[in-house]
PDB file of C-alpha atoms and ligand atoms in Angstrom:
ATOM      1  CA  MET A  25       0.000   0.000   0.000  1.00 85.00           C
ATOM      2  CA  HIS A  26       1.282   3.496  -0.815  1.00 91.00           C
ATOM      3  CA  TRP A  27       1.392   5.897   2.131  1.00 88.00           C
ATOM      4  CA  TYR A  28      -1.300   8.180   0.654  1.00 92.00           C
ATOM      5  CA  GLU A  29      -3.773   5.244   0.512  1.00 91.00           C
ATOM      6  CA  ASN A  30      -3.503   4.818   4.270  1.00 86.00           C
ATOM      7  CA  ASP A  31      -6.568   6.530   5.689  1.00 85.00           C
ATOM      8  CA  GLY A  32      -4.970   6.214   9.138  1.00 82.00           C
ATOM      9  CA  LEU A  33      -3.014   9.318   8.154  1.00 85.00           C
ATOM     10  CA  TRP A  34      -5.969  11.385   6.919  1.00 91.00           C
ATOM     11  CA  SER A  35      -8.612  10.250   9.427  1.00 89.00           C
ATOM     12  CA  GLY A  36      -6.131   9.670  12.267  1.00 86.00           C
ATOM     13  CA  PHE A  37      -4.825  13.245  12.052  1.00 89.00           C
ATOM     14  CA  ALA A  38      -8.079  14.862  10.902  1.00 90.00           C
ATOM     15  CA  GLU A  39      -8.504  16.984  14.013  1.00 87.00           C
ATOM     16  CA  PHE A  40      -5.128  18.575  13.246  1.00 87.00           C
ATOM     17  CA  MET A  41      -5.303  18.718   9.421  1.00 93.00           C
ATOM     18  CA  PHE A  42      -8.971  19.616   9.134  1.00 95.00           C
ATOM     19  CA  SER A  43      -9.402  21.637  12.313  1.00 92.00           C
ATOM     20  CA  PRO A  44     -12.149  24.244  12.823  1.00 93.00           C
ATOM     21  CA  ARG A  45      -9.406  26.868  12.394  1.00 93.00           C
ATOM     22  CA  ARG A  46      -8.550  25.464   8.943  1.00 96.00           C
ATOM     23  CA  ALA A  47     -12.237  25.272   7.984  1.00 97.00           C
ATOM     24  CA  ALA A  48     -12.616  28.949   8.906  1.00 98.00           C
ATOM     25  CA  GLU A  49      -9.489  29.810   6.917  1.00 98.00           C
ATOM     26  CA  ALA A  50     -10.840  27.948   3.849  1.00 98.00           C
ATOM     27  CA  ALA A  51     -14.170  29.793   4.120  1.00 98.00           C
ATOM     28  CA  GLU A  52     -12.316  33.099   4.418  1.00 98.00           C
ATOM     29  CA  ASN A  53     -10.174  32.304   1.380  1.00 98.00           C
ATOM     30  CA  VAL A  54     -13.282  31.502  -0.674  1.00 98.00           C
ATOM     31  CA  ALA A  55     -14.986  34.701   0.483  1.00 98.00           C
ATOM     32  CA  PHE A  56     -12.068  37.078  -0.001  1.00 98.00           C
ATOM     33  CA  SER A  57      -9.294  35.620  -2.167  1.00 98.00           C
ATOM     34  CA  PRO A  58      -9.014  37.106  -5.645  1.00 98.00           C
ATOM     35  CA  LEU A  59      -7.563  33.733  -6.663  1.00 98.00           C
ATOM     36  CA  LEU A  60     -10.776  31.936  -5.686  1.00 98.00           C
ATOM     37  CA  ALA A  61     -13.234  34.370  -7.273  1.00 98.00           C
ATOM     38  CA  PHE A  62     -14.698  32.690 -10.346  1.00 98.00           C
ATOM     39  CA  PRO A  63     -17.479  33.685 -12.752  1.00 98.00           C
ATOM     40  CA  ALA A  64     -20.963  33.013 -11.324  1.00 97.00           C
ATOM     41  CA  GLY A  65     -22.070  29.408 -11.666  1.00 96.00           C
ATOM     42  CA  SER A  66     -18.588  28.082 -12.563  1.00 98.00           C
ATOM     43  CA  ARG A  67     -18.144  24.327 -12.496  1.00 98.00           C
ATOM     44  CA  VAL A  68     -15.408  23.755  -9.910  1.00 98.00           C
ATOM     45  CA  LEU A  69     -13.565  20.489  -9.355  1.00 98.00           C
ATOM     46  CA  ASP A  70     -11.798  20.149  -5.986  1.00 98.00           C
ATOM     47  CA  LEU A  71      -9.174  17.468  -6.575  1.00 98.00           C
ATOM     48  CA  CYS A  72      -8.252  15.735  -3.276  1.00 98.00           C
ATOM     49  CA  CYS A  73     -11.163  17.456  -1.544  1.00 98.00           C
ATOM     50  CA  GLY A  74     -10.677  15.693   1.805  1.00 98.00           C
ATOM     51  CA  PRO A  75     -13.593  16.310   4.204  1.00 98.00           C
ATOM     52  CA  GLY A  76     -14.840  19.242   2.121  1.00 98.00           C
ATOM     53  CA  LEU A  77     -13.276  22.288   3.770  1.00 98.00           C
ATOM     54  CA  TYR A  78     -13.324  24.070   0.409  1.00 98.00           C
ATOM     55  CA  LEU A  79     -16.323  22.284  -1.130  1.00 98.00           C
ATOM     56  CA  VAL A  80     -18.777  23.704   1.398  1.00 98.00           C
ATOM     57  CA  PRO A  81     -17.937  27.420   1.047  1.00 98.00           C
ATOM     58  CA  LEU A  82     -17.537  27.068  -2.731  1.00 98.00           C
ATOM     59  CA  ALA A  83     -21.011  25.487  -3.027  1.00 98.00           C
ATOM     60  CA  ARG A  84     -22.472  28.203  -0.787  1.00 97.00           C
ATOM     61  CA  GLN A  85     -20.937  30.771  -3.105  1.00 96.00           C
ATOM     62  CA  GLY A  86     -23.133  29.348  -5.884  1.00 97.00           C
ATOM     63  CA  TYR A  87     -20.534  27.364  -7.804  1.00 98.00           C
ATOM     64  CA  GLN A  88     -21.341  23.869  -9.093  1.00 98.00           C
ATOM     65  CA  VAL A  89     -18.843  21.814  -7.128  1.00 98.00           C
ATOM     66  CA  THR A  90     -17.470  18.322  -7.472  1.00 98.00           C
ATOM     67  CA  GLY A  91     -15.028  16.761  -5.041  1.00 98.00           C
ATOM     68  CA  VAL A  92     -12.673  13.914  -5.879  1.00 98.00           C
ATOM     69  CA  ASP A  93     -10.783  11.960  -3.236  1.00 98.00           C
ATOM     70  CA  LEU A  94      -9.261   8.517  -2.912  1.00 97.00           C
ATOM     71  CA  SER A  95     -10.455   8.021   0.656  1.00 96.00           C
ATOM     72  CA  ALA A  96     -14.014   6.761   1.171  1.00 96.00           C
ATOM     73  CA  ALA A  97     -13.817   7.968   4.794  1.00 96.00           C
ATOM     74  CA  MET A  98     -12.891  11.506   3.679  1.00 96.00           C
ATOM     75  CA  LEU A  99     -15.735  11.528   1.143  1.00 98.00           C
ATOM     76  CA  GLU A 100     -18.177  10.409   3.849  1.00 97.00           C
ATOM     77  CA  ARG A 101     -17.052  13.356   5.982  1.00 97.00           C
ATOM     78  CA  ALA A 102     -17.429  15.666   2.966  1.00 98.00           C
ATOM     79  CA  LYS A 103     -20.954  14.350   2.374  1.00 98.00           C
ATOM     80  CA  GLU A 104     -21.874  14.994   6.008  1.00 98.00           C
ATOM     81  CA  ALA A 105     -20.319  18.483   5.946  1.00 97.00           C
ATOM     82  CA  CYS A 106     -22.272  19.398   2.793  1.00 97.00           C
ATOM     83  CA  ALA A 107     -25.528  18.039   4.233  1.00 97.00           C
ATOM     84  CA  ALA A 108     -24.999  19.945   7.491  1.00 97.00           C
ATOM     85  CA  ALA A 109     -24.398  23.168   5.564  1.00 96.00           C
ATOM     86  CA  GLY A 110     -27.250  22.596   3.104  1.00 96.00           C
ATOM     87  CA  ALA A 111     -24.675  22.625   0.302  1.00 96.00           C
ATOM     88  CA  SER A 112     -24.763  20.343  -2.691  1.00 95.00           C
ATOM     89  CA  ALA A 113     -21.656  18.746  -4.229  1.00 97.00           C
ATOM     90  CA  GLY A 114     -20.924  15.804  -6.491  1.00 98.00           C
ATOM     91  CA  LEU A 115     -18.507  13.428  -4.764  1.00 98.00           C
ATOM     92  CA  VAL A 116     -16.335  10.922  -6.611  1.00 98.00           C
ATOM     93  CA  GLU A 117     -14.031   8.277  -5.160  1.00 98.00           C
ATOM     94  CA  ALA A 118     -11.066   8.250  -7.532  1.00 98.00           C
ATOM     95  CA  ASP A 119      -7.303   8.501  -7.781  1.00 98.00           C
ATOM     96  CA  MET A 120      -6.065  11.893  -8.975  1.00 98.00           C
ATOM     97  CA  ALA A 121      -3.628  10.071 -11.277  1.00 98.00           C
ATOM     98  CA  GLU A 122      -6.596   8.566 -13.106  1.00 98.00           C
ATOM     99  CA  PHE A 123      -9.544  10.941 -12.766  1.00 98.00           C
ATOM    100  CA  ALA A 124     -10.336  12.963 -15.897  1.00 98.00           C
ATOM    101  CA  ARG A 125     -13.703  14.151 -17.181  1.00 98.00           C
ATOM    102  CA  PRO A 126     -13.119  15.796 -20.569  1.00 98.00           C
ATOM    103  CA  ALA A 127     -13.876  19.543 -20.645  1.00 98.00           C
ATOM    104  CA  ALA A 128     -16.345  19.183 -17.754  1.00 98.00           C
ATOM    105  CA  PHE A 129     -15.029  21.980 -15.479  1.00 99.00           C
ATOM    106  CA  ASP A 130     -14.229  25.690 -15.602  1.00 98.00           C
ATOM    107  CA  VAL A 131     -11.894  25.506 -12.601  1.00 99.00           C
ATOM    108  CA  VAL A 132      -9.823  22.758 -11.006  1.00 99.00           C
ATOM    109  CA  ILE A 133      -8.347  23.370  -7.560  1.00 99.00           C
ATOM    110  CA  ASN A 134      -5.956  21.235  -5.501  1.00 98.00           C
ATOM    111  CA  MET A 135      -5.481  22.635  -2.008  1.00 98.00           C
ATOM    112  CA  TYR A 136      -3.328  22.357   1.096  1.00 98.00           C
ATOM    113  CA  THR A 137      -0.382  20.447  -0.355  1.00 97.00           C
ATOM    114  CA  SER A 138      -2.283  17.616  -1.997  1.00 98.00           C
ATOM    115  CA  PHE A 139       0.116  17.315  -4.923  1.00 98.00           C
ATOM    116  CA  GLY A 140       3.426  15.497  -5.496  1.00 98.00           C
ATOM    117  CA  TYR A 141       2.312  12.344  -3.690  1.00 98.00           C
ATOM    118  CA  PHE A 142       3.544   9.800  -6.265  1.00 98.00           C
ATOM    119  CA  SER A 143       7.123   8.513  -6.176  1.00 96.00           C
ATOM    120  CA  ASP A 144       7.058   8.304  -9.991  1.00 97.00           C
ATOM    121  CA  PRO A 145       7.421  11.918 -11.234  1.00 97.00           C
ATOM    122  CA  GLU A 146       5.581  11.007 -14.442  1.00 98.00           C
ATOM    123  CA  LYS A 147       2.485  10.200 -12.380  1.00 98.00           C
ATOM    124  CA  ASN A 148       2.550  13.636 -10.746  1.00 98.00           C
ATOM    125  CA  LEU A 149       2.738  15.180 -14.206  1.00 98.00           C
ATOM    126  CA  GLN A 150      -0.191  12.967 -15.246  1.00 98.00           C
ATOM    127  CA  VAL A 151      -2.307  14.636 -12.545  1.00 98.00           C
ATOM    128  CA  LEU A 152      -1.708  17.981 -14.295  1.00 98.00           C
ATOM    129  CA  ARG A 153      -2.455  16.440 -17.696  1.00 98.00           C
ATOM    130  CA  ASN A 154      -5.721  15.033 -16.310  1.00 98.00           C
ATOM    131  CA  ALA A 155      -6.660  18.450 -14.908  1.00 98.00           C
ATOM    132  CA  HIS A 156      -5.876  20.000 -18.306  1.00 98.00           C
ATOM    133  CA  ALA A 157      -8.140  17.459 -20.029  1.00 98.00           C
ATOM    134  CA  SER A 158     -10.905  18.050 -17.462  1.00 98.00           C
ATOM    135  CA  LEU A 159     -10.979  21.798 -18.101  1.00 98.00           C
ATOM    136  CA  ALA A 160     -13.102  23.493 -20.746  1.00 98.00           C
ATOM    137  CA  PRO A 161     -11.175  25.930 -22.984  1.00 98.00           C
ATOM    138  CA  GLY A 162     -10.343  29.051 -20.942  1.00 98.00           C
ATOM    139  CA  GLY A 163     -10.551  27.061 -17.701  1.00 98.00           C
ATOM    140  CA  ARG A 164      -7.974  27.351 -14.914  1.00 98.00           C
ATOM    141  CA  LEU A 165      -6.043  25.011 -12.659  1.00 99.00           C
ATOM    142  CA  LEU A 166      -4.926  26.320  -9.257  1.00 99.00           C
ATOM    143  CA  ILE A 167      -2.589  24.331  -7.010  1.00 99.00           C
ATOM    144  CA  ASP A 168      -1.755  25.381  -3.441  1.00 98.00           C
ATOM    145  CA  VAL A 169       1.314  23.748  -1.878  1.00 98.00           C
ATOM    146  CA  LEU A 170       4.028  24.541   0.622  1.00 97.00           C
ATOM    147  CA  GLY A 171       6.723  25.742  -1.789  1.00 97.00           C
ATOM    148  CA  LYS A 172      10.304  24.596  -1.400  1.00 98.00           C
ATOM    149  CA  GLU A 173      11.495  28.158  -0.744  1.00 97.00           C
ATOM    150  CA  VAL A 174       8.895  28.577   2.028  1.00 96.00           C
ATOM    151  CA  LEU A 175       9.707  25.189   3.506  1.00 95.00           C
ATOM    152  CA  ALA A 176      13.446  25.864   3.514  1.00 95.00           C
ATOM    153  CA  ARG A 177      12.905  28.600   6.107  1.00 91.00           C
ATOM    154  CA  ARG A 178      11.484  26.236   8.701  1.00 87.00           C
ATOM    155  CA  VAL A 179      12.494  22.679   7.821  1.00 89.00           C
ATOM    156  CA  GLY A 180      14.557  20.809  10.410  1.00 82.00           C
ATOM    157  CA  ARG A 181      12.769  22.298  13.410  1.00 88.00           C
ATOM    158  CA  PRO A 182      10.360  19.754  14.923  1.00 92.00           C
ATOM    159  CA  GLN A 183       6.929  21.179  15.680  1.00 92.00           C
ATOM    160  CA  VAL A 184       4.668  20.530  18.642  1.00 95.00           C
ATOM    161  CA  VAL A 185       0.997  21.415  18.232  1.00 92.00           C
ATOM    162  CA  ASP A 186      -1.414  21.281  21.159  1.00 92.00           C
ATOM    163  CA  LEU A 187      -5.011  20.296  20.396  1.00 89.00           C
ATOM    164  CA  PRO A 188      -7.895  19.919  22.838  1.00 88.00           C
ATOM    165  CA  GLY A 189      -6.957  16.715  24.704  1.00 89.00           C
ATOM    166  CA  ALA A 190      -4.091  15.743  22.388  1.00 92.00           C
ATOM    167  CA  THR A 191      -0.662  16.774  21.136  1.00 94.00           C
ATOM    168  CA  VAL A 192       0.748  16.389  17.619  1.00 94.00           C
ATOM    169  CA  LEU A 193       4.494  16.153  16.955  1.00 96.00           C
ATOM    170  CA  LEU A 194       5.779  16.776  13.429  1.00 95.00           C
ATOM    171  CA  ARG A 195       9.270  16.158  12.157  1.00 95.00           C
ATOM    172  CA  ASP A 196      10.390  16.887   8.572  1.00 95.00           C
ATOM    173  CA  THR A 197      13.297  15.151   6.843  1.00 96.00           C
ATOM    174  CA  VAL A 198      14.649  16.445   3.542  1.00 96.00           C
ATOM    175  CA  LEU A 199      15.354  13.624   1.060  1.00 97.00           C
ATOM    176  CA  ASP A 200      17.136  13.230  -2.286  1.00 97.00           C
ATOM    177  CA  ASP A 201      18.912  16.621  -2.453  1.00 97.00           C
ATOM    178  CA  PHE A 202      15.741  18.528  -1.453  1.00 97.00           C
ATOM    179  CA  THR A 203      13.635  16.785  -4.068  1.00 98.00           C
ATOM    180  CA  ARG A 204      11.301  15.093  -1.610  1.00 98.00           C
ATOM    181  CA  LEU A 205      10.284  15.535   2.009  1.00 97.00           C
ATOM    182  CA  ARG A 206       9.230  12.991   4.612  1.00 96.00           C
ATOM    183  CA  THR A 207       7.020  14.188   7.433  1.00 95.00           C
ATOM    184  CA  ASP A 208       6.635  11.945  10.457  1.00 95.00           C
ATOM    185  CA  TRP A 209       3.510  12.603  12.483  1.00 93.00           C
ATOM    186  CA  THR A 210       2.779  11.402  16.005  1.00 95.00           C
ATOM    187  CA  LEU A 211      -0.450  12.073  17.869  1.00 93.00           C
ATOM    188  CA  ILE A 212      -0.387  11.556  21.626  1.00 95.00           C
ATOM    189  CA  ARG A 213      -3.624  11.251  23.572  1.00 92.00           C
ATOM    190  CA  ASP A 214      -4.178   9.825  27.045  1.00 92.00           C
ATOM    191  CA  GLY A 215      -0.574   8.586  27.095  1.00 91.00           C
ATOM    192  CA  ARG A 216      -1.034   6.578  23.878  1.00 93.00           C
ATOM    193  CA  SER A 217       0.542   7.471  20.550  1.00 94.00           C
ATOM    194  CA  HIS A 218      -0.416   6.965  16.906  1.00 91.00           C
ATOM    195  CA  SER A 219       2.148   7.575  14.145  1.00 93.00           C
ATOM    196  CA  ALA A 220       2.051   7.997  10.386  1.00 92.00           C
ATOM    197  CA  SER A 221       4.458   9.160   7.741  1.00 93.00           C
ATOM    198  CA  LEU A 222       4.061  11.112   4.512  1.00 94.00           C
ATOM    199  CA  THR A 223       6.650  11.358   1.717  1.00 96.00           C
ATOM    200  CA  SER A 224       6.026  13.744  -1.143  1.00 97.00           C
ATOM    201  CA  TYR A 225       7.815  15.845  -3.726  1.00 98.00           C
ATOM    202  CA  VAL A 226       8.457  19.451  -2.821  1.00 98.00           C
ATOM    203  CA  TYR A 227       8.566  21.974  -5.627  1.00 98.00           C
ATOM    204  CA  SER A 228      10.134  25.348  -6.117  1.00 98.00           C
ATOM    205  CA  ALA A 229       8.014  27.891  -7.985  1.00 98.00           C
ATOM    206  CA  ALA A 230      10.137  27.385 -11.109  1.00 98.00           C
ATOM    207  CA  GLU A 231       9.784  23.591 -10.944  1.00 98.00           C
ATOM    208  CA  LEU A 232       6.009  23.622 -10.562  1.00 98.00           C
ATOM    209  CA  ARG A 233       5.624  26.294 -13.226  1.00 98.00           C
ATOM    210  CA  ALA A 234       7.674  24.124 -15.653  1.00 98.00           C
ATOM    211  CA  MET A 235       5.423  21.133 -14.911  1.00 98.00           C
ATOM    212  CA  PHE A 236       2.295  23.212 -15.620  1.00 99.00           C
ATOM    213  CA  GLU A 237       3.809  24.253 -18.948  1.00 98.00           C
ATOM    214  CA  GLN A 238       4.799  20.664 -19.766  1.00 98.00           C
ATOM    215  CA  ALA A 239       1.180  19.611 -19.164  1.00 98.00           C
ATOM    216  CA  GLY A 240       0.007  22.225 -21.685  1.00 98.00           C
ATOM    217  CA  PHE A 241      -0.995  25.161 -19.447  1.00 99.00           C
ATOM    218  CA  THR A 242      -0.347  28.727 -20.577  1.00 98.00           C
ATOM    219  CA  GLY A 243      -0.228  32.054 -18.714  1.00 98.00           C
ATOM    220  CA  VAL A 244       1.239  30.295 -15.670  1.00 98.00           C
ATOM    221  CA  GLU A 245       1.550  32.548 -12.598  1.00 98.00           C
ATOM    222  CA  CYS A 246       2.880  32.000  -9.082  1.00 98.00           C
ATOM    223  CA  PHE A 247       1.540  33.656  -5.918  1.00 98.00           C
ATOM    224  CA  GLY A 248       2.749  33.719  -2.309  1.00 98.00           C
ATOM    225  CA  ASP A 249      -0.628  33.577  -0.560  1.00 98.00           C
ATOM    226  CA  PHE A 250      -4.370  33.749  -1.134  1.00 98.00           C
ATOM    227  CA  ASP A 251      -4.317  37.547  -1.119  1.00 98.00           C
ATOM    228  CA  GLY A 252      -2.568  37.255  -4.500  1.00 98.00           C
ATOM    229  CA  ARG A 253       0.804  38.621  -3.321  1.00 98.00           C
ATOM    230  CA  VAL A 254       3.915  37.853  -5.368  1.00 98.00           C
ATOM    231  CA  TYR A 255       5.984  34.782  -4.555  1.00 98.00           C
ATOM    232  CA  ASP A 256       8.878  36.342  -2.690  1.00 97.00           C
ATOM    233  CA  PRO A 257      10.634  35.854   0.684  1.00 96.00           C
ATOM    234  CA  ARG A 258       7.407  36.810   2.511  1.00 96.00           C
ATOM    235  CA  ALA A 259       5.406  34.047   0.806  1.00 98.00           C
ATOM    236  CA  ARG A 260       3.386  31.742   3.095  1.00 97.00           C
ATOM    237  CA  ARG A 261       2.252  29.304   0.398  1.00 98.00           C
ATOM    238  CA  LEU A 262       3.112  28.550  -3.232  1.00 98.00           C
ATOM    239  CA  ILE A 263      -0.013  28.925  -5.353  1.00 98.00           C
ATOM    240  CA  VAL A 264       0.399  28.204  -9.054  1.00 99.00           C
ATOM    241  CA  ARG A 265      -2.302  28.974 -11.586  1.00 98.00           C
ATOM    242  CA  GLY A 266      -2.438  28.145 -15.285  1.00 98.00           C
ATOM    243  CA  VAL A 267      -4.919  28.418 -18.142  1.00 98.00           C
ATOM    244  CA  ARG A 268      -6.127  25.735 -20.520  1.00 98.00           C
ATOM    245  CA  GLU A 269      -6.328  27.535 -23.877  1.00 96.00           C
TER     246      GLU A 269
HETATM  247  C1  SAM B 326      -3.691  17.143   2.903  1.00 50.15           C
HETATM  248  S1  SAM B 326      -5.283  16.506   2.572  1.00 50.15           S
HETATM  249  C2  SAM B 326      -6.038  17.945   1.875  1.00 50.15           C
HETATM  250  C3  SAM B 326      -7.534  17.889   1.741  1.00 50.15           C
HETATM  251  C4  SAM B 326      -8.200  19.165   1.227  1.00 50.15           C
HETATM  252  N1  SAM B 326      -7.686  19.568  -0.078  1.00 50.15           N
HETATM  253  C5  SAM B 326      -8.093  20.318   2.208  1.00 50.15           C
HETATM  254  O1  SAM B 326      -7.730  21.437   1.796  1.00 50.15           O
HETATM  255  O2  SAM B 326      -8.399  20.132   3.384  1.00 50.15           O
HETATM  256  C6  SAM B 326      -4.996  15.449   1.169  1.00 50.15           C
HETATM  257  C7  SAM B 326      -6.196  14.653   0.657  1.00 50.15           C
HETATM  258  O3  SAM B 326      -5.769  13.966  -0.540  1.00 50.15           O
HETATM  259  C8  SAM B 326      -6.408  12.704  -0.601  1.00 50.15           C
HETATM  260  N2  SAM B 326      -5.593  11.846  -1.484  1.00 50.15           N
HETATM  261  C9  SAM B 326      -4.398  11.276  -1.208  1.00 50.15           C
HETATM  262  N3  SAM B 326      -3.938  10.607  -2.272  1.00 50.15           N
HETATM  263  C10 SAM B 326      -4.868  10.761  -3.263  1.00 50.15           C
HETATM  264  C11 SAM B 326      -4.945  10.308  -4.603  1.00 50.15           C
HETATM  265  N4  SAM B 326      -3.989   9.555  -5.134  1.00 50.15           N
HETATM  266  N5  SAM B 326      -6.027  10.657  -5.336  1.00 50.15           N
HETATM  267  C12 SAM B 326      -7.031  11.410  -4.786  1.00 50.15           C
HETATM  268  N6  SAM B 326      -7.006  11.867  -3.506  1.00 50.15           N
HETATM  269  C13 SAM B 326      -5.927  11.549  -2.758  1.00 50.15           C
HETATM  270  C14 SAM B 326      -6.443  12.251   0.843  1.00 50.15           C
HETATM  271  O4  SAM B 326      -7.410  11.238   1.035  1.00 50.15           O
HETATM  272  C15 SAM B 326      -6.753  13.566   1.575  1.00 50.15           C
HETATM  273  O5  SAM B 326      -8.142  13.736   1.710  1.00 50.15           O
END
């Protein structure tokens, strides 16, 4: 089994990864980010939608949303979140390396470092090719990751995050000349621990831009946060956007 197929990582660390604070941040990004403002009624595909942190506010904004995720447990959470919010979304259990629906969407998003998961670089490129095929002409792909330049500022320092009734420890290890990163996660609750590990590619802005172009995207731009700032030393995220002509 590949690490990303292990739902013990996604569900086991959900209270950290998909916390109320993150849900509020996603809703705020949808409400205010110029990068997430699409023409009314746009068909939006959220690739690797997880429990629907972006699906819900996007649907409430009036977009026609579809979420794709490999984890049945994550999709169940997304379904419940949509129902609770009175939001409607199509939900599809599929692998991002395989999912493509020709010209069916105006926007494809992939949020919160959900890209670069495959050890075969060709498969990561295939995800971009699939997104390209799934977009109608003029449509846009937007990917939000932790860029290599941003990561370089903080990597090597273990993190301790306190949650209500639990603590999460995170340790990053740079691999293969800063090509990939392993993150070891441990959750401690009531004196018992649960661990999981994630290994993914990390991209500089130039590397991810080149991949977008290789997959056929034009007008590729890089941003440093959801406010649309340039990607410079103050960047908090790496957000890359490209157009399918
Ligand atoms: C870091 S979470 C991000 C979820 C969501 N984008 C968010 O902003 O909260 C990554 C998600 O990717 C999903 N995932 C992992 N590998 C996948 C794959 N090969 N195809 C589709 N989804 C995948 C996981 O199940 C998980 O829900």
